[in-house]
XYZ file of C-alpha atoms in Angstrom:
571
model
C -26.672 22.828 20.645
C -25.087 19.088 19.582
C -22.645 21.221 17.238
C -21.620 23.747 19.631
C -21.362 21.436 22.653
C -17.988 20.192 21.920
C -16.440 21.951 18.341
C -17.753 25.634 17.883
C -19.204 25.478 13.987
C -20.241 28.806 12.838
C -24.061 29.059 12.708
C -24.331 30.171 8.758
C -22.258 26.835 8.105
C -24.752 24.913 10.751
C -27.538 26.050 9.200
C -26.894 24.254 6.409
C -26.479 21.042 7.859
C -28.964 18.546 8.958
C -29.587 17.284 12.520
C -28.601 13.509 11.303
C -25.265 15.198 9.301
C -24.186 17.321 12.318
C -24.026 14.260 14.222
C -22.219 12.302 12.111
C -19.677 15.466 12.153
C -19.111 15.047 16.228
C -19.210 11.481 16.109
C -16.213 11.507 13.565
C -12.384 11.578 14.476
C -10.927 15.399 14.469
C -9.359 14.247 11.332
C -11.916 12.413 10.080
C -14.257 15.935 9.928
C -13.592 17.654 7.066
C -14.592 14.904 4.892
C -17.570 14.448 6.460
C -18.491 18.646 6.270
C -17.390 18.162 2.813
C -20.218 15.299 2.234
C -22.289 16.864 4.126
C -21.912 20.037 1.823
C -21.315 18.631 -1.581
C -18.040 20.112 -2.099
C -14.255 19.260 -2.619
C -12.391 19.022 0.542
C -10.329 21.857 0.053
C -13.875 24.374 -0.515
C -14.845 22.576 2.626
C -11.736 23.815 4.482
C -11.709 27.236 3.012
C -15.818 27.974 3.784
C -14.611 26.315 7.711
C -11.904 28.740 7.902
C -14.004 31.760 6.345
C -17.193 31.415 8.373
C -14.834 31.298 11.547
C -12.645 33.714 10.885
C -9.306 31.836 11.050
C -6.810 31.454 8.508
C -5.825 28.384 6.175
C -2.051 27.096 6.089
C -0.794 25.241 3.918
C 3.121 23.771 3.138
C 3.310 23.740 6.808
C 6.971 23.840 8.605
C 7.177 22.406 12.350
C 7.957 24.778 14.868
C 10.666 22.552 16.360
C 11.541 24.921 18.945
C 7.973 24.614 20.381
C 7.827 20.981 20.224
C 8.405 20.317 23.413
C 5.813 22.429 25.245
C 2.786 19.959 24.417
C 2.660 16.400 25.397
C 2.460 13.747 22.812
C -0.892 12.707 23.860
C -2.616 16.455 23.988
C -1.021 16.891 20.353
C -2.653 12.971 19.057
C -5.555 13.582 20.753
C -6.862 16.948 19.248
C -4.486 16.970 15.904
C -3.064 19.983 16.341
C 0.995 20.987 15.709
C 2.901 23.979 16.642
C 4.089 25.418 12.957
C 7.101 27.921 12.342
C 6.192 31.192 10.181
C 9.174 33.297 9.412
C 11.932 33.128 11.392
C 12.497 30.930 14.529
C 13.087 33.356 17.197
C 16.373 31.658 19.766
C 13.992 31.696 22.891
C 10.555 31.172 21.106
C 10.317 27.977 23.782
C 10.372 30.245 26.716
C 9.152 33.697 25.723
C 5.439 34.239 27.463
C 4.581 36.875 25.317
C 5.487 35.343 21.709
C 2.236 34.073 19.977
C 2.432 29.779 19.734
C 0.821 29.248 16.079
C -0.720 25.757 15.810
C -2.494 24.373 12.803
C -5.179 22.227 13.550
C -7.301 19.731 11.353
C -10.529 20.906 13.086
C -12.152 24.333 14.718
C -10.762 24.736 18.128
C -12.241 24.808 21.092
C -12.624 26.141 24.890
C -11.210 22.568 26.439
C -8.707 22.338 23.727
C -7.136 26.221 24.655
C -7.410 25.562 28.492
C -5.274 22.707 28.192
C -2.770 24.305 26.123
C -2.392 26.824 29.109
C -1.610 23.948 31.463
C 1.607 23.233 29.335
C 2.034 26.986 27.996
C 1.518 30.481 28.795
C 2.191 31.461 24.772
C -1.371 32.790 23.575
C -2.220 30.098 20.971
C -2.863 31.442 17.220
C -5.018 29.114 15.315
C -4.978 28.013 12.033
C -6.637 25.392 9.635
C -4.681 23.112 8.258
C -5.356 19.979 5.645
C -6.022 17.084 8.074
C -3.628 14.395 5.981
C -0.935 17.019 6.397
C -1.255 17.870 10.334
C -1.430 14.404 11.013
C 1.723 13.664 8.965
C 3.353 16.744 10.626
C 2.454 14.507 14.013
C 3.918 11.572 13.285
C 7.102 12.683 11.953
C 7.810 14.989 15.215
C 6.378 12.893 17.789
C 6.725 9.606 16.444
C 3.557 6.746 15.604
C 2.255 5.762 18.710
C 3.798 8.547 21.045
C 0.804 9.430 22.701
C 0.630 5.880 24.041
C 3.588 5.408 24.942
C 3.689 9.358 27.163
C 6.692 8.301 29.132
C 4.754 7.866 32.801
C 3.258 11.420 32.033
C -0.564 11.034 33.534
C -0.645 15.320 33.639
C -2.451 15.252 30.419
C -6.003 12.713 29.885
C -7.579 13.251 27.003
C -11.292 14.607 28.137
C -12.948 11.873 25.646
C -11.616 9.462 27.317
C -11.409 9.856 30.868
C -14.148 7.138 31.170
C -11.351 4.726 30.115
C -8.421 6.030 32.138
C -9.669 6.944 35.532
C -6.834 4.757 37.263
C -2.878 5.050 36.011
C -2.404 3.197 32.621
C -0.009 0.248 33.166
C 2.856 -0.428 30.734
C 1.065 -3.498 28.793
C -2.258 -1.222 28.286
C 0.244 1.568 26.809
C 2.160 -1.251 24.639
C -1.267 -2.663 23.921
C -1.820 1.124 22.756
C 0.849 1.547 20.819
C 0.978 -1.718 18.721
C -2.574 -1.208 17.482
C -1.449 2.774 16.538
C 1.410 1.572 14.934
C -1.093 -1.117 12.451
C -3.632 1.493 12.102
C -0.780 4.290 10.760
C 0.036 1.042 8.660
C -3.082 0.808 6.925
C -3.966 4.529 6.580
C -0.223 5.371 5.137
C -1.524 1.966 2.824
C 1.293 0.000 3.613
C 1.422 -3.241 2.288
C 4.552 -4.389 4.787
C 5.514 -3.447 8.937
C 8.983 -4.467 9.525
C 9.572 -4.607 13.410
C 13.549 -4.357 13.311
C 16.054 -4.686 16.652
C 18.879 -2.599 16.072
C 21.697 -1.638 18.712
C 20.052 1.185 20.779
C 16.944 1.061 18.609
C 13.790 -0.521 17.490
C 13.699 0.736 14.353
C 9.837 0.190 12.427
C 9.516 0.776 8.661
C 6.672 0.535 6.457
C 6.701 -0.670 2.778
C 4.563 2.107 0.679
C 3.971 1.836 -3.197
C 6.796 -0.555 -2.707
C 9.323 1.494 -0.970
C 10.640 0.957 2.957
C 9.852 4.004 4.607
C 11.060 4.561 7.636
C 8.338 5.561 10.896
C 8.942 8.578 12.992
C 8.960 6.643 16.444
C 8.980 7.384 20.236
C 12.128 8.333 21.695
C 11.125 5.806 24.949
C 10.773 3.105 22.309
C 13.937 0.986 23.196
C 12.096 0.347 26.642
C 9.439 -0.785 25.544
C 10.839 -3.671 23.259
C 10.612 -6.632 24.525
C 6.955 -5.868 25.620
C 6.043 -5.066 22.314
C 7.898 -7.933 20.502
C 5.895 -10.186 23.164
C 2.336 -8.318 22.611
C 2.891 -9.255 18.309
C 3.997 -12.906 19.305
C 0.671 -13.272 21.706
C -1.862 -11.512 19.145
C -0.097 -13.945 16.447
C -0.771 -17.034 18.389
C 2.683 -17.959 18.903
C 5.046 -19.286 21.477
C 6.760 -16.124 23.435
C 8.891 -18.208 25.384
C 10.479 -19.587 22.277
C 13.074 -16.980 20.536
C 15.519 -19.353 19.471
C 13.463 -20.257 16.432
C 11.523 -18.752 13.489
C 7.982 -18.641 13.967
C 4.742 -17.961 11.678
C 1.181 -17.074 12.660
C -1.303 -14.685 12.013
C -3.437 -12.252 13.481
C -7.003 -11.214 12.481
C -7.052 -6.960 13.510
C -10.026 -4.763 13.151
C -9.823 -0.963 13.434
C -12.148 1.580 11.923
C -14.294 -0.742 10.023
C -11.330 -2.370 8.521
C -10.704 -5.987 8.644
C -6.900 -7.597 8.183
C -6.022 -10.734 7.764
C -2.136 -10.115 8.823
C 0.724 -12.894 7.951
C 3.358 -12.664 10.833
C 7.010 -14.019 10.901
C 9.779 -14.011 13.109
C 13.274 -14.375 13.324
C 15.871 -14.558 15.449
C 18.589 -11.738 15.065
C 21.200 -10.949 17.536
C 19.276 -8.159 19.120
C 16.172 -9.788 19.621
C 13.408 -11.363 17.680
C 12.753 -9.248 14.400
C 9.193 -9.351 13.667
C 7.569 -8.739 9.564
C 3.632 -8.239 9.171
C 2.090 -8.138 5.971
C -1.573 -6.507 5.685
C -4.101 -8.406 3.878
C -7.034 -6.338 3.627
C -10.168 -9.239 3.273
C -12.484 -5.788 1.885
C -9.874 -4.184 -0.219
C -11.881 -2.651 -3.414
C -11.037 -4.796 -6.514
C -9.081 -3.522 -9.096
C -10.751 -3.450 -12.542
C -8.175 -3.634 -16.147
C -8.723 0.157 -16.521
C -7.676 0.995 -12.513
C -4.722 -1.407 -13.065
C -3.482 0.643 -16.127
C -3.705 -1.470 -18.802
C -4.131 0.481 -22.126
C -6.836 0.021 -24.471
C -4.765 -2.099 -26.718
C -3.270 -4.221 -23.686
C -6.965 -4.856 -22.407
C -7.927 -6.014 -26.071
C -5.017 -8.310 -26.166
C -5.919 -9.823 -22.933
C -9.368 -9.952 -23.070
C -9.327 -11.907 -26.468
C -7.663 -14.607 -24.470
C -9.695 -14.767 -21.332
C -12.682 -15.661 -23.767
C -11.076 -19.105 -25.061
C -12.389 -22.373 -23.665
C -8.765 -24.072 -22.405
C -5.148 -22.783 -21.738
C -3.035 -21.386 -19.698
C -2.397 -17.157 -18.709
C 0.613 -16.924 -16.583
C 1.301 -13.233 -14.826
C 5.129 -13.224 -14.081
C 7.281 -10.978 -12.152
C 8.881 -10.270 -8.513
C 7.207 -10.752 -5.390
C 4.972 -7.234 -4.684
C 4.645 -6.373 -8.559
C 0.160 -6.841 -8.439
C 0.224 -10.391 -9.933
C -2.530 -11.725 -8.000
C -4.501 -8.045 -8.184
C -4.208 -8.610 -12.252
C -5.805 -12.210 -11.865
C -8.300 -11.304 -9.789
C -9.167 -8.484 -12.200
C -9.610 -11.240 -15.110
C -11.746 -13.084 -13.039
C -13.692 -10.557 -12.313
C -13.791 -9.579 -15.914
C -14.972 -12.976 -17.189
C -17.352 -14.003 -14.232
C -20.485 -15.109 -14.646
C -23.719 -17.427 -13.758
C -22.661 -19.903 -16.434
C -19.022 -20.625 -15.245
C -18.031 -22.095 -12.337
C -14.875 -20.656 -11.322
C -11.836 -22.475 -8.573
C -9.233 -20.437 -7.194
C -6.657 -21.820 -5.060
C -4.673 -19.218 -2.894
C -2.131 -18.629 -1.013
C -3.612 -16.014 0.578
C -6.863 -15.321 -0.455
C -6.364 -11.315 -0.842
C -9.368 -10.606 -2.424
C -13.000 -12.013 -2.237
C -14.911 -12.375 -5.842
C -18.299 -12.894 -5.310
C -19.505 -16.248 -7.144
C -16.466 -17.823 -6.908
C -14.819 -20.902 -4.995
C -11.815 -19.127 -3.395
C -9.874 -21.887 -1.555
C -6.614 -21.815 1.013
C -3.821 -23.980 0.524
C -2.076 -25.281 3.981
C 1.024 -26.473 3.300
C 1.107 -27.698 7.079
C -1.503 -30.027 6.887
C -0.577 -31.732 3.411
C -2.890 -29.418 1.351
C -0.379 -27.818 -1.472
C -1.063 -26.107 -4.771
C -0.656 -29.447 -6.295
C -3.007 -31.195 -3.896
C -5.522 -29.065 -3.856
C -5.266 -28.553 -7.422
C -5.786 -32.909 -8.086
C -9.021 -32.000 -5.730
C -10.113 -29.572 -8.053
C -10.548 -31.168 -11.095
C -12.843 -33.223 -9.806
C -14.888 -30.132 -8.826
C -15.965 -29.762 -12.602
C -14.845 -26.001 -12.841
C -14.204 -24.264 -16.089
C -12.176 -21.992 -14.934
C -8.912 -22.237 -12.148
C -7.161 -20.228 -11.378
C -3.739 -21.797 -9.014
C -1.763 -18.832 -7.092
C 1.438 -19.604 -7.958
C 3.448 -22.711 -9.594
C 6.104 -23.182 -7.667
C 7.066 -26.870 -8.489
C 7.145 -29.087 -11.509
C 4.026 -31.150 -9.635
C 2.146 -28.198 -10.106
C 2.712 -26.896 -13.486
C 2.389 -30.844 -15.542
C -1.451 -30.795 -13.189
C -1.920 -27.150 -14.633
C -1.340 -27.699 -18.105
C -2.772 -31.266 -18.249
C -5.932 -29.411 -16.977
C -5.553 -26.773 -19.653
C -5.128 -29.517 -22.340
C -8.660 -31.271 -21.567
C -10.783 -28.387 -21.212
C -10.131 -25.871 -18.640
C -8.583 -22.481 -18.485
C -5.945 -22.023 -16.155
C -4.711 -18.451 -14.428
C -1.327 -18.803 -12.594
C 1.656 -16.645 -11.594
C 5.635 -17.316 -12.213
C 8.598 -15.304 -10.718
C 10.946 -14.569 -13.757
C 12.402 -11.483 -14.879
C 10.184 -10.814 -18.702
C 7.469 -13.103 -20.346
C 8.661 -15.149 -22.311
C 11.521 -16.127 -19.893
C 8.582 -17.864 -18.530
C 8.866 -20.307 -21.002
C 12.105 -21.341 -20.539
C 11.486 -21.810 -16.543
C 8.901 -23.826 -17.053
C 10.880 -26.101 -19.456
C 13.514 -26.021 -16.588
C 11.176 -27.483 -14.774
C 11.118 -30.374 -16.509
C 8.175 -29.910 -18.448
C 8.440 -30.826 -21.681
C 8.341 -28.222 -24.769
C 5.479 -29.578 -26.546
C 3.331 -29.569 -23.676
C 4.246 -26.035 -23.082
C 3.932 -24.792 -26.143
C 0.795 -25.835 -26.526
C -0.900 -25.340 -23.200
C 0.579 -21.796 -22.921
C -1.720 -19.169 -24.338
C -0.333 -16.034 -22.823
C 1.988 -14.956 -20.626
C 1.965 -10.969 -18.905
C 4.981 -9.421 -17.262
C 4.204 -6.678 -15.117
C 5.840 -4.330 -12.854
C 4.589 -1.263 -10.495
C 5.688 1.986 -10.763
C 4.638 5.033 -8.122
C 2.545 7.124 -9.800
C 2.243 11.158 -10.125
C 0.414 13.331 -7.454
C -2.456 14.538 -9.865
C -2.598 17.990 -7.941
C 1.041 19.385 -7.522
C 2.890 17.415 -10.788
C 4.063 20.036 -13.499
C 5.743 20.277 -16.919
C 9.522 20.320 -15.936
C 12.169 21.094 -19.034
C 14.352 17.629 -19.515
C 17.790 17.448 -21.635
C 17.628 15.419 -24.283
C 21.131 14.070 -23.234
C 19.482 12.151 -20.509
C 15.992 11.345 -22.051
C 18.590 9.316 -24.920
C 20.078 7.562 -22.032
C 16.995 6.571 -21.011
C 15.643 5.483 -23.912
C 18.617 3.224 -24.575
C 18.143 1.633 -21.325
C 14.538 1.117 -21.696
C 15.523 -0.507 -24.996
C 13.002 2.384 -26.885
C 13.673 4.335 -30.090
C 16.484 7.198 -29.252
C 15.018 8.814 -31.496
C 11.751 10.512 -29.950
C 14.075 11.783 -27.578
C 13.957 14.794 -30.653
C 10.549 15.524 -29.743
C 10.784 15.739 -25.884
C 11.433 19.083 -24.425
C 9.352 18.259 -20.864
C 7.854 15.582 -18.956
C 5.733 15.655 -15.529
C 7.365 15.898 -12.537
C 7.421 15.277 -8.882
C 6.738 18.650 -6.493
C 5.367 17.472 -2.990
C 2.044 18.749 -1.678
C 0.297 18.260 1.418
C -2.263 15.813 -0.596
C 1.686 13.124 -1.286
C 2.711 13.928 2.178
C 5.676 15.517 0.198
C 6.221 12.774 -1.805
C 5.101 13.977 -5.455
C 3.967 10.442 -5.973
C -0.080 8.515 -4.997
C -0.583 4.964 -5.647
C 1.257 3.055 -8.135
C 0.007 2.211 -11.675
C 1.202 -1.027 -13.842
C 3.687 -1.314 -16.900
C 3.035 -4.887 -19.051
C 4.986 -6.696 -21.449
C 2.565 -9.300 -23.218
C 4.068 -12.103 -25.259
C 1.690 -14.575 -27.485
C 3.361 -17.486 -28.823
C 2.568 -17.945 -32.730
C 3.830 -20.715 -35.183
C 7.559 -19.114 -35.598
C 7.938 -18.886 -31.547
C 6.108 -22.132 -31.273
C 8.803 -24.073 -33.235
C 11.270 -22.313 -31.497
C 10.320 -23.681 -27.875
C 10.456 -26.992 -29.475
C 13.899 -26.486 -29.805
C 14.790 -25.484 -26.552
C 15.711 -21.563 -27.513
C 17.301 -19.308 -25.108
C 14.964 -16.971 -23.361
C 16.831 -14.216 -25.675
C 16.075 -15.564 -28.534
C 11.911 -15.834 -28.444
C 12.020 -12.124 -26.461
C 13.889 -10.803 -30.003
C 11.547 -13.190 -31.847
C 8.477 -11.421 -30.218
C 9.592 -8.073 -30.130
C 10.049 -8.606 -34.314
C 6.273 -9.652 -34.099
C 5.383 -6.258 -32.316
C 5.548 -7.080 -28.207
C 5.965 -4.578 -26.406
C 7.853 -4.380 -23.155
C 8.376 -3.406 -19.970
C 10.151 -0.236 -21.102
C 8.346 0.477 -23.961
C 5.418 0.257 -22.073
C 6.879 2.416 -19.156
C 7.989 5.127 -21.643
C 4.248 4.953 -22.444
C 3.348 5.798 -19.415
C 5.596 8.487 -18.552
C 4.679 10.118 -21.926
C 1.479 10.143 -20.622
C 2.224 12.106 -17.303
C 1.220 9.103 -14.864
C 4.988 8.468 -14.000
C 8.246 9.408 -14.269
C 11.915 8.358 -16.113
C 13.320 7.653 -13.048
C 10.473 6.053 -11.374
C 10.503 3.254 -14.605
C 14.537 2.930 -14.330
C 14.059 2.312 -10.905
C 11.878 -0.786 -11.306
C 13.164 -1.883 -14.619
C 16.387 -3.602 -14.477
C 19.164 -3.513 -16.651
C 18.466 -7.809 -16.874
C 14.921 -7.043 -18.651
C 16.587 -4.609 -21.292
């Protein structure tokens, strides 16, 4: 009875489910299901979905197109609520909106069920057809025609209250409950759609929200009644972030601790004044993110050997260089992790802490109460660690305390912003530090960059011209002349399992430079960052492109995707 109280499940598929396993099925979001049938089975998701759709007698959609002209008949909140979306197949028909007696087909993440078709009656007289649909996809599907957050934000509509949660809503919801709504949809989208970034933006007639995904703004599909809602919302971020509302004049910075579906964030907040209004960035720290290991980040079997030589010496210095967002700290943490053990004691300081390593002394640097890298860093050595590792140099304080501490015993992980590797030898001796000390406190020094990588399920062999792969090559600074050997490379398609995209997750390029006696003599004279990249290129370093042709020879990414994050400057 628990499994046909509320969603119908056919009794040959309940029959093979436990007691404990079909409550875990009810207790789960509508989208949240299928994985937990497919658990509960032992199967892949999609099996799961087709043996749903079989034992019920419904059919499966998939590459779903909105019905547009059918939008409109269901509320935002019905369509959140129970994850369902009117879909187009064949034609439109001009009055499909209005005609009674055309069928309204609606995919739906989960079985349907009696409440579910008596409220669609309320808003429609079109019998419903039903269809199962991949949950990712119907959920997208949502949020791109109704907007992230719409069914908060149901502009004074109380017609339509969700049946789970009439408990909640027996009296009329005010505007700060529905803001209060919306703000937490609009993080939770954030983290599900794994977005590192939300960018709350003022614009004339618009608040306009974007999310930064495998390191990409992507616009959000908002509410149309957004605009009216502004100011309430900008104030709601401002309160949860601790900060002064009254105050819009001046930047601010907070934070904001947010927990939603077992997920904790530790969210960064800043805002500035733009001639709109206040325009507000978050960026999601996830304190339970799952580590990244050498093999998750990408790193070849060579590159880890490289690497991993190094981490085993006694004193010096590893530096990880590139642009803000490129997985610098992720790489440290995943040497850490790689050399931790009982008989080291390991410092880090941060700035944030992103990830937690058990066994080791994570610590925060405050800036605002006179605890810097360089303070805490003076602190540190008097810890008796064997191992620091400093978030960043960002000053010349920093970087003489870091290599004065590799020099007498310790090895030091860090991170620079320059363009390659070895142009983070020449910063550093712009620093004012001088060569000598650099050249013999720096052991090794790792560019790295993030590229999106290929969908594993819809990707194909796609025929290339070897007009452009030669272009390519030239810019990537590789040998022209494999392009001779290249007929096809993977390519993006879009499936319901991207959300269109073609691309899941990103994977790392690296360019790893090791100074030896030639190099070593020439930082002593001061060389141009040109010069030792030519030197170590001579001595067999790879880089970035090399390493991203690597990569896309391998079918994890594409040409484009490595011209994209490769600049013509790091040729």
């Amino acid at each position: 009875m628990l499994a046909t109280a509320h969603a119908p499940l056919p009794a040959d598929l309940l029959s093979r489910l436990s007691d404990a396993q079909a409550q875990v099925l009810l207790e789960s979001p509508r989208e949240k299901r299928l994985a937990a049938l497919a658990a509960a089975l032992q199967v892949t998701e999609p099996d799961a979905l087709n043996a749903l759709a079989a034992a019920a007698g419904l059919d499966t959609a998939s590459n779903l197109e909105p019905d547009t002209a059918s939008r409109a008949l269901l509320p935002a909140r019905l369509v959140h609520d129970y994850q369902i979306i009117p879909i187009r197949l064949g034609p439109a028909a001009a009055d499909a909106a209005t005609n009674a007696s055309l069928p309204l087909h609606l995919a739906t993440a989960w079985l349907p069920d009696d409440i579910m078709t008596d409220w669609l009656r309320t808003f429609t007289p079109r019998p419903p057809v039903w269809h199962l649909a991949v949950p990712e996809r119907v959920h997208q599907l949502i949020i791109e025609n109704y907007g992230v957050g719409s069914g908060s934000l149901e502009d004074g509509d109380e017609s339509y209250v969700a049946p789970e949660t009439v408990s909640a809503t027996e009296e009329v919801v005010d505007e700060d409950a529905a803001v209060v709504r919306f703000v937490t949809d609009v993080i939770s989208q954030a983290v599900e759609d794994q977005a590192t970034d939300i960018h709350w933006e003022p614009q004339e007639g618009q608040l306009r929200i974007r999310y930064r995904v495998d390191g990409l703004l992507v616009p959000v599909p908002v509410p149309e009644n957004l605009l009216r809602f502004q100011d309430a919302i900008i104030s709601r971020l401002k309160i949860m972030a601790r900060l002064n509302i009254s105050e819009k004049r001046l930047p601010q910075d907070g934070r904001i601790n947010f927990k939603a579906g077992g997920t904790t964030l530790d969210i960064r907040v800043s805002t500035i004044p733009t001639i709109y209004a206040e325009s507000i960035s978050l960026r999601l720290l996830n304190q339970k993110k799952e580590a990244y290991t050498m093999d998750r980040l990408g790193m070849s079997a060579e590159e880890q050997s490289q690497i991993t030589q190094i981490l085993d010496y006694p004193h010096g210095i590893v530096l990880v260089t590139g642009p803000t967002g490129s997985g610098k700290s992720t790489s440290l943490n995943a040497f850490l992790r790689k050399i931790n053990s009982t008989d080291l004691r390991i410092i880090t300081i941060e700035d944030p802490i992103e990830y937690e390593v058990p066994g080791v002394n994570q610590m925060q640097v405050r800036p605002e109460i006179g605890l810097s890298f360089a303070d805490a860093l003076r602190h540190v050595l008097r810890q008796d660690p064997d191992v620091i590792m400093v978030g960043e140099i960002r000053d010349k304080d920093t970087a003489e305390i870091a290599i004065r501490a590799s020099l007498t015993g310790h090895l030091v992980f860090s991170t620079l912003h320059t363009n390659d590797a070895p142009g983070a030898i020449t910063r550093l001796v712009d620093m004012g530090i001088e060569p000598f000390l650099v050249a013999s406190a720096i052991e090794l020094v790792i560019a790295q960059r993030l590229v999106r990588r290929l969908c594993p399920q819809c990707s194909i062999p796609a025929p290339v011209t070897k007009v452009k792969i030669v272009e390519s090559l030239a810019i990537l600074g590789c040998n022209t002349a494999e392009a001779e050997l290249i007929t096809s490379l993977k390519a993006p398609v879009g499936c319901d399992r991207c959300r269109g995209t073609g691309y899941r997750g990103r994977i790392g390029i690296f360019e790893i430079f090791r100074l030896n006696d030639e190099m070593h003599e020439l930082v002593l004279k001061r060389e141009s960052t040109r010069t030792l990249a030519e030197t170590a290129r001579r001595h067999g370093m790879r880089t970035l492109g090399q390493s991203g042709w690597e990569k896309v020879k391998a079918g994890h990414t594409t040409l484009d995707e490595v011209l994209r994050v490769i600049t013509v400057a790091e040729k």
